[in-house]
Amino acid sequence: MARTAYHHGDLQQQVHDQALAVVREHGDSAISLRALAKQIGVSAPALYRHFADRESLLAELAISGFEALRQRLLQVKHTPPRQALIGIGLAYVRFAQDEPNLYRLMFGGQVLPRGFHPRLDDAGKAAFQVLEDTVERARHSGYLKPMPLALMTATAWSLVHGLSQLTIDGHLPNADAEPHLAEGITSLLLEGAIADTNRATDNNEDSP
Amino acid sequence: MARTAYHHGDLQQQVHDQALAVVREHGDSAISLRALAKQIGVSAPALYRHFADRESLLAELAISGFEALRQRLLQVKHTPPRQALIGIGLAYVRFAQDEPNLYRLMFGGQVLPRGFHPRLDDAGKAAFQVLEDTVERARHSGYLKPMPLALMTATAWSLVHGLSQLTIDGHLPNADAEPHLAEGITSLLLEGAIADTNRATDNNEDSP
DNA sequence: GCTATAAGTTAACGGTGTTAACATTGGCAT
DNA sequence: ATGCCAATGTTAACACCGTTAACTTATAGC
């Protein structure tokens, strides 16, 4: 795998890295196969040896994004239910705010429709699974009401995803003025999900 | 303004309508100025007399979308707080499900960034205002806890927006199996937002 | 060493948004 | 009624884009 003109042995990885950098900085619409090839110093059709088409390359980048998100969520400690739930919600939103362009690609339903890139679908589910596990632990411990797990996780995901999208797109102008918005929102949802037994103690925890 | 070859007097509206139809059916990425011009029977640069560029045309379509969404939300009756809140949440999600491609354009932060099309920003705020008014009414009536209005509306909007996006992009596979998912999610959030005084009576209302 | 194949090359097709330069028309003021 | 101006079209051209076909080169395995 010598570094000759042909077979320089690293094209796939190099394209992936370069494209990921472009997406993170300028968004997926800034990805041009021809421009990428020129930057790397290779002809444009060479990329087709490693990616079926532009969309497949974008799918690979989105997979990287979901894996990065999953790693972030996995780092949230298994603290008592309330902190764990709020912690994972905040970690989710923070990821979106740290990587807005990547996050938009991951959930860009138009540019990357589900069902066409199995590994992408799997990567998304794997990230979601971490969130679901956290909810399940809280529910199993009796902290949450015994509602259907699917309902609870769908609610949690909707909330953090919606908040992420709205903030990174500038729809919530006072997001800067309210740095604790994410925490407040998560807590507000929790108020409706916790079992009545835990209601009194929790409120005391919040405002010491 | 006769219908001669030149000055056929209706180009702006015609382009708008045709483009809107394309977006609704195939999404914003399917919009091609050249193709639009050809369909209408006019040269491509003619469109630039009425739209600064492709993005400006898309912005106009998104404005139409926000106005349609606003009309939907305005049609929700001013029933007692709980029904009004759930009703407007369901109306919001239903709009997104009825017009997924249009909805994606309206909230496509990459293709239509905020701050570049003032009328678009205004249209978005006007739609959001309807949701905020409903929350404010419920809060003023004492049905909701006396929390900051911005926090409550941000939470509500995040939830319905997140749910909309996740369902239309196919991230919640059991959305079909759970037709009452939207209602359940909205109710779950409400559980944490209603004042304690109303808690008992409400639960009785829900399951008759 | 020969050969199959993986991994590059150039040339070309059809498409895109956009601009420049030019042509035609309709409405308004004289 | 006429003449002019601004609005609104036209064609030609530029610089891109994704993608395919046909060809060339180097590597790995027998």
Short mmCIF file of C-alpha atoms (C1' of nucleotides) in Angstrom, two decimals:
data_model
loop_
_atom_site.label_atom_id
_atom_site.label_comp_id
_atom_site.label_asym_id
_atom_site.label_seq_id
_atom_site.Cartn_x
_atom_site.Cartn_y
_atom_site.Cartn_z
CA MET A 1 0.00 0.00 0.00
CA ALA A 2 2.73 2.42 -0.95
CA ARG A 3 2.03 6.12 -1.42
CA THR A 4 2.35 6.19 -5.18
CA ALA A 5 0.12 8.22 -7.43
CA TYR A 6 -2.16 5.24 -7.78
CA HIS A 7 -3.20 3.21 -4.75
CA HIS A 8 -2.21 5.66 -2.15
CA GLY A 9 -3.89 3.33 0.29
CA ASP A 10 -5.69 5.79 2.47
CA LEU A 11 -8.26 7.44 0.23
CA GLN A 12 -11.39 6.21 1.95
CA GLN A 13 -10.31 7.37 5.36
CA GLN A 14 -8.93 10.63 4.01
CA VAL A 15 -12.14 11.47 2.16
CA HIS A 16 -14.16 10.58 5.24
CA ASP A 17 -12.10 12.80 7.52
CA GLN A 18 -11.97 15.72 5.13
CA ALA A 19 -15.70 15.52 4.43
CA LEU A 20 -16.48 15.30 8.12
CA ALA A 21 -14.49 18.46 8.71
CA VAL A 22 -16.38 20.26 5.94
CA VAL A 23 -19.75 19.18 7.30
CA ARG A 24 -18.89 20.21 10.85
CA GLU A 25 -17.80 23.62 9.65
CA HIS A 26 -20.15 24.44 6.78
CA GLY A 27 -22.92 21.85 6.77
CA ASP A 28 -23.76 19.02 4.42
CA SER A 29 -24.79 21.28 1.57
CA ALA A 30 -21.17 22.40 1.32
CA ILE A 31 -20.02 18.88 0.47
CA SER A 32 -18.83 18.65 -3.12
CA LEU A 33 -17.24 15.45 -4.33
CA ARG A 34 -15.23 17.30 -6.96
CA ALA A 35 -13.95 19.84 -4.45
CA LEU A 36 -13.08 17.11 -1.96
CA ALA A 37 -11.16 15.21 -4.59
CA LYS A 38 -9.26 18.31 -5.65
CA GLN A 39 -8.30 19.15 -2.06
CA ILE A 40 -6.99 15.65 -1.51
CA GLY A 41 -5.21 15.71 -4.84
CA VAL A 42 -7.10 12.97 -6.61
CA SER A 43 -9.53 12.83 -9.50
CA ALA A 44 -13.22 13.04 -8.72
CA PRO A 45 -14.24 9.60 -10.04
CA ALA A 46 -11.68 8.04 -7.73
CA LEU A 47 -14.05 8.65 -4.85
CA TYR A 48 -16.56 6.30 -6.42
CA ARG A 49 -14.27 3.39 -5.66
CA HIS A 50 -15.04 3.95 -2.00
CA PHE A 51 -18.49 5.54 -1.89
CA ALA A 52 -21.43 4.57 -4.07
CA ASP A 53 -22.51 8.18 -4.43
CA ARG A 54 -22.67 11.50 -2.58
CA GLU A 55 -25.54 10.36 -0.41
CA SER A 56 -23.64 7.28 0.74
CA LEU A 57 -20.74 9.45 1.81
CA LEU A 58 -23.11 11.67 3.78
CA ALA A 59 -24.58 8.54 5.35
CA GLU A 60 -21.12 7.53 6.55
CA LEU A 61 -20.64 10.94 8.13
CA ALA A 62 -24.02 10.71 9.83
CA ILE A 63 -23.05 7.28 11.17
CA SER A 64 -19.95 8.84 12.70
CA GLY A 65 -22.20 11.46 14.22
CA PHE A 66 -24.52 8.93 15.81
CA GLU A 67 -21.55 7.03 17.19
CA ALA A 68 -20.17 10.22 18.70
CA LEU A 69 -23.57 11.01 20.20
CA ARG A 70 -23.78 7.52 21.62
CA GLN A 71 -20.39 7.88 23.25
CA ARG A 72 -21.47 11.15 24.83
CA LEU A 73 -24.61 9.57 26.24
CA LEU A 74 -22.70 6.55 27.52
CA GLN A 75 -20.46 8.82 29.54
CA VAL A 76 -23.37 9.96 31.68
CA LYS A 77 -22.94 8.35 35.07
CA HIS A 78 -25.50 5.92 36.45
CA THR A 79 -26.45 8.22 39.26
CA PRO A 80 -29.86 8.08 40.99
CA PRO A 81 -32.76 8.27 38.55
CA ARG A 82 -33.48 11.96 38.55
CA GLN A 83 -29.89 13.09 38.04
CA ALA A 84 -29.34 10.38 35.45
CA LEU A 85 -32.37 11.42 33.45
CA ILE A 86 -31.59 15.12 33.56
CA GLY A 87 -27.94 14.38 32.92
CA ILE A 88 -28.60 12.38 29.78
CA GLY A 89 -31.03 14.98 28.50
CA LEU A 90 -28.50 17.74 28.99
CA ALA A 91 -25.76 15.67 27.38
CA TYR A 92 -27.98 15.11 24.35
CA VAL A 93 -28.78 18.79 23.92
CA ARG A 94 -25.18 19.77 24.50
CA PHE A 95 -24.03 17.45 21.74
CA ALA A 96 -26.44 19.06 19.31
CA GLN A 97 -25.22 22.50 20.34
CA ASP A 98 -21.59 21.48 20.00
CA GLU A 99 -22.09 19.92 16.58
CA PRO A 100 -25.07 21.71 15.00
CA ASN A 101 -24.18 20.94 11.40
CA LEU A 102 -23.46 17.31 12.10
CA TYR A 103 -26.66 17.00 14.11
CA ARG A 104 -28.69 18.52 11.29
CA LEU A 105 -27.22 15.98 8.88
CA MET A 106 -28.00 13.11 11.25
CA PHE A 107 -31.65 14.15 11.41
CA GLY A 108 -31.99 15.63 7.96
CA GLY A 109 -34.91 13.50 6.88
CA GLN A 110 -34.84 14.93 3.39
CA VAL A 111 -31.18 14.49 2.52
CA LEU A 112 -30.84 11.13 4.30
CA PRO A 113 -34.16 9.27 4.34
CA ARG A 114 -34.46 6.23 6.58
CA GLY A 115 -34.55 2.78 5.09
CA PHE A 116 -31.87 3.33 2.46
CA HIS A 117 -28.73 3.00 4.56
CA PRO A 118 -29.12 0.10 7.02
CA ARG A 119 -25.96 0.88 8.95
CA LEU A 120 -27.15 4.44 9.41
CA ASP A 121 -30.48 3.25 10.73
CA ASP A 122 -28.68 0.93 13.12
CA ALA A 123 -26.37 3.68 14.34
CA GLY A 124 -29.37 5.86 15.09
CA LYS A 125 -31.11 3.11 16.98
CA ALA A 126 -27.97 2.36 18.97
CA ALA A 127 -27.73 5.96 20.13
CA PHE A 128 -31.40 6.02 20.98
CA GLN A 129 -30.97 2.79 22.90
CA VAL A 130 -28.77 4.50 25.48
CA LEU A 131 -31.53 6.97 26.18
CA GLU A 132 -34.08 4.21 26.38
CA ASP A 133 -31.94 2.19 28.78
CA THR A 134 -31.68 5.14 31.12
CA VAL A 135 -35.43 5.62 31.12
CA GLU A 136 -35.96 1.92 31.66
CA ARG A 137 -33.63 1.88 34.65
CA ALA A 138 -35.49 4.79 36.21
CA ARG A 139 -38.80 3.13 35.55
CA HIS A 140 -37.66 -0.22 36.86
CA SER A 141 -36.42 1.38 40.06
CA GLY A 142 -39.92 2.64 40.68
CA TYR A 143 -38.95 6.25 40.31
CA LEU A 144 -41.19 6.77 37.31
CA LYS A 145 -44.84 5.98 36.92
CA PRO A 146 -45.52 2.53 35.44
CA MET A 147 -46.40 3.88 32.01
CA PRO A 148 -45.54 2.13 28.74
CA LEU A 149 -41.82 2.36 28.12
CA ALA A 150 -42.35 3.34 24.48
CA LEU A 151 -44.46 6.29 25.50
CA MET A 152 -41.94 7.55 27.99
CA THR A 153 -38.92 7.23 25.75
CA ALA A 154 -40.76 8.77 22.82
CA THR A 155 -41.67 11.71 25.01
CA ALA A 156 -38.16 12.13 26.32
CA TRP A 157 -36.62 11.88 22.87
CA SER A 158 -39.14 14.25 21.35
CA LEU A 159 -38.40 16.80 24.01
CA VAL A 160 -34.61 16.75 23.77
CA HIS A 161 -34.65 16.50 20.00
CA GLY A 162 -37.11 19.35 19.63
CA LEU A 163 -35.19 21.53 22.03
CA SER A 164 -31.93 20.73 20.25
CA GLN A 165 -33.31 21.58 16.84
CA LEU A 166 -35.03 24.75 17.98
CA THR A 167 -31.99 26.10 19.77
CA ILE A 168 -29.39 25.37 17.12
CA ASP A 169 -31.65 26.92 14.48
CA GLY A 170 -32.22 30.05 16.52
CA HIS A 171 -35.94 29.67 17.08
CA LEU A 172 -35.65 30.23 20.82
CA PRO A 173 -34.05 33.68 20.93
CA ASN A 174 -33.88 33.86 24.71
CA ALA A 175 -31.92 30.62 24.89
CA ASP A 176 -28.82 32.63 25.74
CA ALA A 177 -30.61 34.66 28.37
CA GLU A 178 -31.83 31.42 29.92
CA PRO A 179 -28.79 29.22 30.26
CA HIS A 180 -30.74 26.79 32.41
CA LEU A 181 -33.50 26.42 29.85
CA ALA A 182 -32.60 22.84 29.04
CA GLU A 183 -32.53 21.88 32.68
CA GLY A 184 -35.81 23.63 33.38
CA ILE A 185 -37.50 21.94 30.46
CA THR A 186 -36.27 18.53 31.45
CA SER A 187 -37.39 19.04 35.03
CA LEU A 188 -40.78 20.22 33.90
CA LEU A 189 -41.32 17.03 31.95
CA LEU A 190 -40.13 14.96 34.87
CA GLU A 191 -42.77 16.51 37.09
CA GLY A 192 -45.37 14.65 35.11
CA ALA A 193 -43.51 11.39 34.88
CA ILE A 194 -42.36 10.70 38.40
CA ALA A 195 -44.40 8.53 40.69
CA ASP A 196 -46.39 10.42 43.30
CA THR A 197 -44.40 8.78 46.07
CA ASN A 198 -41.24 10.61 45.00
CA ARG A 199 -42.83 13.97 44.39
CA ALA A 200 -42.19 15.66 47.75
CA THR A 201 -38.59 14.54 48.21
CA ASP A 202 -37.65 15.54 44.67
CA ASN A 203 -38.79 19.09 44.93
CA ASN A 204 -36.67 19.49 48.02
CA GLU A 205 -33.66 18.17 46.16
CA ASP A 206 -34.08 20.74 43.44
CA SER A 207 -34.14 23.92 45.48
CA PRO A 208 -31.73 23.45 48.37
CA MET B 1 -50.98 43.31 -18.25
CA ALA B 2 -52.02 41.25 -21.23
CA ARG B 3 -50.92 37.65 -21.66
CA THR B 4 -48.35 38.22 -24.37
CA ALA B 5 -45.06 36.41 -24.54
CA TYR B 6 -43.50 39.19 -22.53
CA HIS B 7 -45.23 40.53 -19.46
CA HIS B 8 -47.64 37.73 -18.97
CA GLY B 9 -48.44 39.37 -15.69
CA ASP B 10 -48.72 36.37 -13.46
CA LEU B 11 -45.25 34.92 -13.33
CA GLN B 12 -44.55 35.53 -9.67
CA GLN B 13 -47.72 33.85 -8.49
CA GLN B 14 -47.38 31.06 -11.01
CA VAL B 15 -43.82 30.26 -9.99
CA HIS B 16 -44.83 30.37 -6.34
CA ASP B 17 -47.73 27.99 -6.82
CA GLN B 18 -45.81 25.57 -9.01
CA ALA B 19 -42.83 25.55 -6.66
CA LEU B 20 -45.08 25.00 -3.67
CA ALA B 21 -46.59 21.99 -5.36
CA VAL B 22 -43.14 20.57 -6.08
CA VAL B 23 -42.00 21.07 -2.50
CA ARG B 24 -45.10 19.49 -1.07
CA GLU B 25 -44.70 16.47 -3.27
CA HIS B 26 -40.94 15.97 -3.53
CA GLY B 27 -39.28 18.26 -1.00
CA ASP B 28 -37.19 21.38 -1.35
CA SER B 29 -34.21 19.59 -2.84
CA ALA B 30 -36.35 18.86 -5.90
CA ILE B 31 -36.75 22.57 -6.63
CA SER B 32 -34.86 23.56 -9.78
CA LEU B 33 -35.29 27.06 -11.13
CA ARG B 34 -34.54 25.93 -14.66
CA ALA B 35 -37.05 23.09 -14.49
CA LEU B 36 -39.68 25.38 -13.00
CA ALA B 37 -39.14 27.92 -15.76
CA LYS B 38 -39.37 25.26 -18.42
CA GLN B 39 -42.62 23.88 -17.01
CA ILE B 40 -44.16 27.32 -16.95
CA GLY B 41 -42.86 28.05 -20.41
CA VAL B 42 -40.49 30.89 -19.63
CA SER B 43 -36.74 31.30 -19.64
CA ALA B 44 -34.87 30.61 -16.44
CA PRO B 45 -33.46 34.11 -15.85
CA ALA B 46 -37.00 35.49 -15.99
CA LEU B 47 -37.53 34.11 -12.49
CA TYR B 48 -34.87 36.46 -11.19
CA ARG B 49 -37.18 39.40 -11.86
CA HIS B 50 -39.37 38.11 -9.05
CA PHE B 51 -37.04 36.21 -6.72
CA ALA B 52 -33.55 37.28 -5.77
CA ASP B 53 -32.28 33.70 -5.90
CA ARG B 54 -33.29 30.13 -5.23
CA GLU B 55 -33.10 30.59 -1.48
CA SER B 56 -35.45 33.54 -1.58
CA LEU B 57 -38.00 31.49 -3.45
CA LEU B 58 -37.72 28.75 -0.85
CA ALA B 59 -38.15 31.39 1.85
CA GLU B 60 -41.43 32.48 0.26
CA LEU B 61 -42.65 28.89 0.26
CA ALA B 62 -41.69 28.50 3.90
CA ILE B 63 -43.61 31.68 4.69
CA SER B 64 -46.69 30.17 3.08
CA GLY B 65 -46.11 27.12 5.22
CA PHE B 66 -45.95 29.09 8.45
CA GLU B 67 -49.11 30.96 7.51
CA ALA B 68 -50.89 27.68 6.85
CA LEU B 69 -49.68 26.32 10.17
CA ARG B 70 -50.87 29.46 11.91
CA GLN B 71 -54.32 29.11 10.39
CA ARG B 72 -54.49 25.51 11.59
CA LEU B 73 -53.60 26.52 15.12
CA LEU B 74 -56.06 29.42 15.09
CA GLN B 75 -58.87 27.01 14.31
CA VAL B 76 -58.42 25.23 17.63
CA LYS B 77 -61.36 26.21 19.79
CA HIS B 78 -60.88 28.11 23.04
CA THR B 79 -62.13 25.23 25.11
CA PRO B 80 -61.17 24.75 28.78
CA PRO B 81 -57.39 24.78 29.31
CA ARG B 82 -56.63 21.10 29.16
CA GLN B 83 -58.53 20.39 25.96
CA ALA B 84 -57.22 23.59 24.40
CA LEU B 85 -53.62 22.67 25.16
CA ILE B 86 -53.93 19.11 23.97
CA GLY B 87 -55.93 20.26 20.98
CA ILE B 88 -53.33 22.74 19.82
CA GLY B 89 -50.55 20.24 20.34
CA LEU B 90 -52.36 17.67 18.24
CA ALA B 91 -53.16 20.24 15.56
CA TYR B 92 -49.49 21.14 15.36
CA VAL B 93 -48.33 17.57 14.98
CA ARG B 94 -51.09 16.80 12.52
CA PHE B 95 -49.99 19.69 10.33
CA ALA B 96 -46.44 18.36 10.22
CA GLN B 97 -47.74 14.91 9.34
CA ASP B 98 -50.00 16.29 6.62
CA GLU B 99 -47.24 18.41 5.08
CA PRO B 100 -43.97 16.70 5.94
CA ASN B 101 -41.95 18.17 3.09
CA LEU B 102 -43.22 21.66 3.71
CA TYR B 103 -42.61 21.31 7.42
CA ARG B 104 -39.05 20.17 6.83
CA LEU B 105 -38.44 23.23 4.68
CA MET B 106 -39.90 25.54 7.31
CA PHE B 107 -37.52 24.18 9.91
CA GLY B 108 -34.61 23.34 7.67
CA GLY B 109 -32.06 25.38 9.53
CA GLN B 110 -29.38 24.65 6.98
CA VAL B 111 -31.21 25.55 3.79
CA LEU B 112 -33.02 28.53 5.32
CA PRO B 113 -30.98 30.05 8.16
CA ARG B 114 -32.71 32.57 10.40
CA GLY B 115 -31.82 36.22 10.16
CA PHE B 116 -31.59 36.39 6.38
CA HIS B 117 -35.28 36.60 5.47
CA PRO B 118 -37.05 38.94 7.88
CA ARG B 119 -40.54 38.12 6.62
CA LEU B 120 -39.81 34.44 7.14
CA ASP B 121 -38.67 35.06 10.68
CA ASP B 122 -41.84 37.06 11.31
CA ALA B 123 -44.06 34.34 9.87
CA GLY B 124 -42.42 31.81 12.15
CA LYS B 125 -42.91 33.99 15.18
CA ALA B 126 -46.55 34.64 14.27
CA ALA B 127 -47.26 30.91 14.18
CA PHE B 128 -45.45 30.36 17.44
CA GLN B 129 -47.43 33.23 18.96
CA VAL B 130 -50.67 31.25 18.66
CA LEU B 131 -49.16 28.46 20.69
CA GLU B 132 -47.85 30.92 23.24
CA ASP B 133 -51.22 32.62 23.58
CA THR B 134 -52.88 29.32 24.34
CA VAL B 135 -50.35 28.53 27.04
CA GLU B 136 -50.70 32.01 28.45
CA ARG B 137 -54.48 31.68 28.67
CA ALA B 138 -54.17 28.38 30.50
CA ARG B 139 -51.61 29.84 32.85
CA HIS B 140 -53.64 32.99 33.48
CA SER B 141 -56.69 30.92 34.30
CA GLY B 142 -54.72 29.27 37.07
CA TYR B 143 -54.78 25.88 35.43
CA LEU B 144 -51.01 25.74 35.07
CA LYS B 145 -48.36 26.28 37.67
CA PRO B 146 -47.10 29.86 37.87
CA MET B 147 -43.85 29.11 36.06
CA PRO B 148 -42.14 31.50 33.66
CA LEU B 149 -44.13 31.72 30.43
CA ALA B 150 -41.00 31.41 28.30
CA LEU B 151 -40.09 28.14 29.97
CA MET B 152 -43.53 26.66 29.48
CA THR B 153 -43.90 27.64 25.85
CA ALA B 154 -40.37 26.54 25.04
CA THR B 155 -41.13 23.18 26.57
CA ALA B 156 -44.41 22.80 24.73
CA TRP B 157 -42.92 23.85 21.43
CA SER B 158 -39.89 21.60 21.86
CA LEU B 159 -42.16 18.66 22.53
CA VAL B 160 -44.50 19.07 19.59
CA HIS B 161 -41.70 20.03 17.23
CA GLY B 162 -39.56 17.11 18.28
CA LEU B 163 -42.43 14.68 17.99
CA SER B 164 -43.34 16.07 14.57
CA GLN B 165 -39.84 15.76 13.25
CA LEU B 166 -39.24 12.29 14.65
CA THR B 167 -42.50 10.89 13.29
CA ILE B 168 -42.31 12.33 9.80
CA ASP B 169 -38.72 11.13 9.47
CA GLY B 170 -39.60 7.64 10.62
CA HIS B 171 -37.57 7.57 13.80
CA LEU B 172 -40.49 6.33 15.90
CA PRO B 173 -41.38 3.10 14.13
CA ASN B 174 -44.25 2.25 16.42
CA ALA B 175 -45.96 5.54 15.67
CA ASP B 176 -48.50 3.69 13.56
CA ALA B 177 -49.08 1.05 16.17
CA GLU B 178 -49.67 3.80 18.73
CA PRO B 179 -52.14 6.17 17.09
CA HIS B 180 -52.64 7.98 20.38
CA LEU B 181 -48.94 8.59 20.85
CA ALA B 182 -49.23 12.32 20.34
CA GLU B 183 -52.06 12.58 22.82
CA GLY B 184 -50.26 10.46 25.37
CA ILE B 185 -47.11 12.52 25.07
CA THR B 186 -48.96 15.78 25.42
CA SER B 187 -50.82 14.51 28.46
CA LEU B 188 -47.62 13.27 30.03
CA LEU B 189 -46.10 16.72 29.78
CA LEU B 190 -49.24 18.30 31.17
CA GLU B 191 -48.99 16.14 34.26
CA GLY B 192 -45.95 18.10 35.29
CA ALA B 193 -47.28 21.49 34.35
CA ILE B 194 -50.72 21.61 35.90
CA ALA B 195 -51.26 23.13 39.31
CA ASP B 196 -51.73 20.61 42.08
CA THR B 197 -55.25 21.88 42.68
CA ASN B 198 -56.39 20.58 39.32
CA ARG B 199 -54.65 17.26 39.43
CA ALA B 200 -57.45 15.07 40.77
CA THR B 201 -60.27 16.45 38.65
CA ASP B 202 -58.24 16.20 35.47
CA ASN B 203 -57.41 12.55 35.78
CA ASN B 204 -61.10 11.84 36.11
CA GLU B 205 -61.85 13.79 32.96
CA ASP B 206 -59.40 11.76 30.94
CA SER B 207 -60.64 8.26 31.61
CA PRO B 208 -64.42 8.36 31.77
"C1'" DG C 1 7.08 -13.64 -13.31
"C1'" DC C 2 2.21 -13.74 -14.78
"C1'" DT C 3 -2.10 -12.48 -14.14
"C1'" DA C 4 -6.47 -10.98 -12.05
"C1'" DT C 5 -8.18 -7.26 -9.79
"C1'" DA C 6 -8.24 -3.23 -7.04
"C1'" DA C 7 -7.67 1.54 -7.59
"C1'" DG C 8 -6.52 5.16 -10.01
"C1'" DT C 9 -6.84 8.25 -14.74
"C1'" DT C 10 -9.09 11.42 -18.55
"C1'" DA C 11 -13.10 12.66 -21.30
"C1'" DA C 12 -17.69 13.46 -21.60
"C1'" DC C 13 -22.89 13.97 -20.61
"C1'" DG C 14 -26.48 16.37 -18.77
"C1'" DG C 15 -27.76 19.11 -15.22
"C1'" DT C 16 -27.54 23.24 -11.94
"C1'" DG C 17 -27.66 28.53 -10.24
"C1'" DT C 18 -26.48 32.80 -11.79
"C1'" DT C 19 -24.90 36.97 -14.51
"C1'" DA C 20 -24.36 40.01 -18.56
"C1'" DA C 21 -26.08 42.03 -22.49
"C1'" DC C 22 -29.88 42.69 -25.25
"C1'" DA C 23 -35.05 42.93 -26.71
"C1'" DT C 24 -39.78 43.90 -26.08
"C1'" DT C 25 -43.70 45.68 -23.99
"C1'" DG C 26 -47.01 48.58 -21.24
"C1'" DG C 27 -48.07 52.76 -18.93
"C1'" DC C 28 -47.44 57.61 -18.19
"C1'" DA C 29 -46.33 62.29 -19.23
"C1'" DT C 30 -46.17 65.48 -22.57
"C1'" DA D 1 -51.28 60.57 -30.15
"C1'" DT D 2 -46.42 60.11 -29.29
"C1'" DG D 3 -42.23 59.28 -27.04
"C1'" DC D 4 -39.77 57.61 -23.39
"C1'" DC D 5 -38.79 54.79 -19.28
"C1'" DA D 6 -39.10 51.19 -16.37
"C1'" DA D 7 -40.66 46.61 -16.01
"C1'" DT D 8 -40.19 42.26 -17.79
"C1'" DG D 9 -38.90 39.22 -20.74
"C1'" DT D 10 -34.94 36.96 -24.09
"C1'" DT D 11 -30.40 34.36 -25.44
"C1'" DA D 12 -25.56 33.32 -24.50
"C1'" DA D 13 -22.28 32.19 -21.43
"C1'" DC D 14 -19.68 30.97 -17.03
"C1'" DA D 15 -18.50 28.02 -13.51
"C1'" DC D 16 -19.87 24.66 -11.11
"C1'" DC D 17 -22.02 19.96 -9.94
"C1'" DG D 18 -22.79 14.41 -9.75
"C1'" DT D 19 -22.03 10.62 -12.40
"C1'" DT D 20 -20.63 7.17 -16.10
"C1'" DA D 21 -17.65 5.00 -19.68
"C1'" DA D 22 -13.37 3.60 -21.24
"C1'" DC D 23 -8.81 3.24 -20.24
"C1'" DT D 24 -4.29 2.79 -17.34
"C1'" DT D 25 -1.51 1.45 -13.63
"C1'" DA D 26 0.06 -0.88 -9.63
"C1'" DT D 27 -0.52 -4.48 -6.16
"C1'" DA D 28 -1.21 -9.25 -4.34
"C1'" DG D 29 -1.40 -14.14 -4.96
"C1'" DC D 30 -0.42 -18.26 -7.58
#
